[in-house]
């Protein structure tokens, strides 16, 4: 049984940094579908091989992808464990915001005290 620990602040920063660029999100999407070589990935983008390699390095530093050598090629695949951990983090953020919105909705649904009600309370004291 795999126990998922919470991501450290540094890991969260690396994940969000890695996902902040559309090219890296696309690389991650492609490697979720199937393992690919860095050169195959590079052929899909209008940028240099070195630029794609840097994007792959950022994803690898965030542990969102795993890179391995096979002969002269470097193969890249998504890391489902880290993706699941990032998803769990986002789910916690979503729950936090949903609970805050629900509390706000409850506050807004309460009837506002009228001036008469306030005066009556003051007279009763």
Tab-separated table of C-alpha atoms in Angstrom:
chain	number	residue	atom	x	y	z
A	1	UNK	CA	0.000	0.000	0.000
A	2	UNK	CA	1.405	3.394	-1.014
A	3	UNK	CA	0.944	6.166	1.513
A	4	UNK	CA	0.882	9.604	-0.032
A	5	UNK	CA	2.448	12.277	2.109
A	6	UNK	CA	1.595	15.905	1.606
A	7	UNK	CA	3.741	17.848	-0.792
A	8	UNK	CA	6.336	20.109	0.775
A	9	UNK	CA	6.205	23.826	-0.010
A	10	UNK	CA	9.199	23.407	-2.328
A	11	UNK	CA	7.456	20.553	-4.190
A	12	UNK	CA	4.266	22.612	-4.525
A	13	UNK	CA	6.294	25.510	-5.924
A	14	UNK	CA	8.020	23.233	-8.455
A	15	UNK	CA	4.717	21.642	-9.556
A	16	UNK	CA	2.952	24.971	-10.064
A	17	UNK	CA	6.012	26.414	-11.815
A	18	UNK	CA	6.164	23.401	-14.116
A	19	UNK	CA	2.457	23.649	-14.962
A	20	UNK	CA	2.575	27.417	-15.516
A	21	UNK	CA	3.615	27.057	-19.164
A	22	UNK	CA	1.347	25.695	-21.881
A	23	UNK	CA	4.218	23.846	-23.570
A	24	UNK	CA	5.017	21.940	-20.390
A	25	UNK	CA	1.352	21.124	-19.819
A	26	UNK	CA	1.211	19.808	-23.382
A	27	UNK	CA	4.358	17.726	-22.892
A	28	UNK	CA	2.818	16.276	-19.737
A	29	UNK	CA	-0.407	15.490	-21.610
A	30	UNK	CA	1.519	13.747	-24.386
A	31	UNK	CA	3.537	11.671	-21.929
A	32	UNK	CA	0.407	10.648	-20.040
A	33	UNK	CA	-0.876	9.135	-23.290
A	34	UNK	CA	2.354	7.219	-23.971
A	35	UNK	CA	6.078	7.207	-23.302
A	36	UNK	CA	7.971	9.262	-25.880
A	37	UNK	CA	11.532	10.175	-26.665
A	38	UNK	CA	12.652	13.743	-26.088
A	39	UNK	CA	13.499	14.004	-29.792
A	40	UNK	CA	9.959	12.921	-30.755
A	41	UNK	CA	8.556	15.512	-28.381
A	42	UNK	CA	10.881	18.172	-29.795
A	43	UNK	CA	9.641	17.485	-33.325
A	44	UNK	CA	6.129	18.517	-32.213
A	45	UNK	CA	7.082	22.080	-31.272
A	46	UNK	CA	8.269	25.124	-33.146
A	47	UNK	CA	11.322	25.541	-30.929
A	48	UNK	CA	14.796	24.116	-30.646
A	49	UNK	CA	15.554	20.691	-29.259
A	50	UNK	CA	17.443	22.395	-26.411
A	51	UNK	CA	14.355	24.465	-25.506
A	52	UNK	CA	12.161	21.348	-25.363
A	53	UNK	CA	14.850	19.611	-23.323
A	54	UNK	CA	14.723	22.495	-20.811
A	55	UNK	CA	10.940	22.142	-20.538
A	56	UNK	CA	11.374	18.417	-19.922
A	57	UNK	CA	13.977	19.184	-17.237
A	58	UNK	CA	11.542	21.498	-15.416
A	59	UNK	CA	8.862	18.779	-15.484
A	60	UNK	CA	11.402	16.234	-14.294
A	61	UNK	CA	12.543	18.518	-11.436
A	62	UNK	CA	8.890	18.743	-10.362
A	63	UNK	CA	8.754	14.939	-10.511
A	64	UNK	CA	5.791	15.145	-12.904
A	65	UNK	CA	7.638	13.066	-15.486
A	66	UNK	CA	10.215	10.324	-15.333
A	67	UNK	CA	13.047	10.237	-17.844
A	68	UNK	CA	15.054	7.117	-18.581
A	69	UNK	CA	17.778	6.184	-20.995
A	70	UNK	CA	17.297	3.501	-23.585
A	71	UNK	CA	20.402	3.282	-25.698
A	72	UNK	CA	21.059	6.753	-27.068
A	73	UNK	CA	17.481	7.913	-26.575
A	74	UNK	CA	15.964	9.558	-23.541
A	75	UNK	CA	12.410	8.361	-22.998
A	76	UNK	CA	9.919	10.395	-21.026
A	77	UNK	CA	6.698	9.287	-19.342
A	78	UNK	CA	4.316	10.933	-16.916
A	79	UNK	CA	4.664	10.110	-13.238
A	80	UNK	CA	1.142	9.093	-12.165
A	81	UNK	CA	2.043	9.168	-8.459
A	82	UNK	CA	3.051	12.835	-8.514
A	83	UNK	CA	0.097	13.739	-10.728
A	84	UNK	CA	-2.192	12.094	-8.164
A	85	UNK	CA	-0.509	14.027	-5.348
A	86	UNK	CA	-0.899	17.305	-7.248
A	87	UNK	CA	-4.541	16.449	-7.946
A	88	UNK	CA	-5.110	15.774	-4.232
A	89	UNK	CA	-3.554	19.142	-3.377
A	90	UNK	CA	-5.862	20.904	-5.831
A	91	UNK	CA	-8.849	19.001	-4.421
A	92	UNK	CA	-7.969	20.293	-0.941
A	93	UNK	CA	-7.810	23.856	-2.283
A	94	UNK	CA	-11.140	23.343	-4.024
A	95	UNK	CA	-12.748	22.062	-0.813
A	96	UNK	CA	-11.359	25.017	1.129
A	97	UNK	CA	-12.859	27.496	-1.348
A	98	UNK	CA	-16.169	25.642	-1.562
A	99	UNK	CA	-16.514	25.725	2.232
A	100	UNK	CA	-15.692	29.441	2.295
A	101	UNK	CA	-18.258	30.145	-0.409
A	102	UNK	CA	-20.846	28.060	1.454
A	103	UNK	CA	-20.221	30.081	4.625
A	104	UNK	CA	-20.558	33.309	2.645
A	105	UNK	CA	-23.804	32.038	1.106
A	106	UNK	CA	-25.101	31.257	4.618
A	107	UNK	CA	-24.210	34.743	5.820
A	108	UNK	CA	-25.893	36.368	2.854
A	109	UNK	CA	-29.016	34.230	3.320
A	110	UNK	CA	-29.512	35.400	6.910
A	111	UNK	CA	-32.096	38.157	7.176
A	112	UNK	CA	-30.550	41.530	7.861
A	113	UNK	CA	-31.600	43.057	11.180
A	114	UNK	CA	-34.023	45.931	10.694
A	115	UNK	CA	-33.665	49.238	12.449
A	116	UNK	CA	-36.797	48.495	14.492
A	117	UNK	CA	-35.398	45.151	15.631
A	118	UNK	CA	-32.169	46.817	16.697
A	119	UNK	CA	-34.060	49.511	18.627
A	120	UNK	CA	-36.250	46.903	20.317
A	121	UNK	CA	-33.181	45.008	21.446
A	122	UNK	CA	-31.656	48.171	22.862
A	123	UNK	CA	-34.872	48.984	24.770
A	124	UNK	CA	-35.011	45.468	26.176
A	125	UNK	CA	-31.549	45.829	27.690
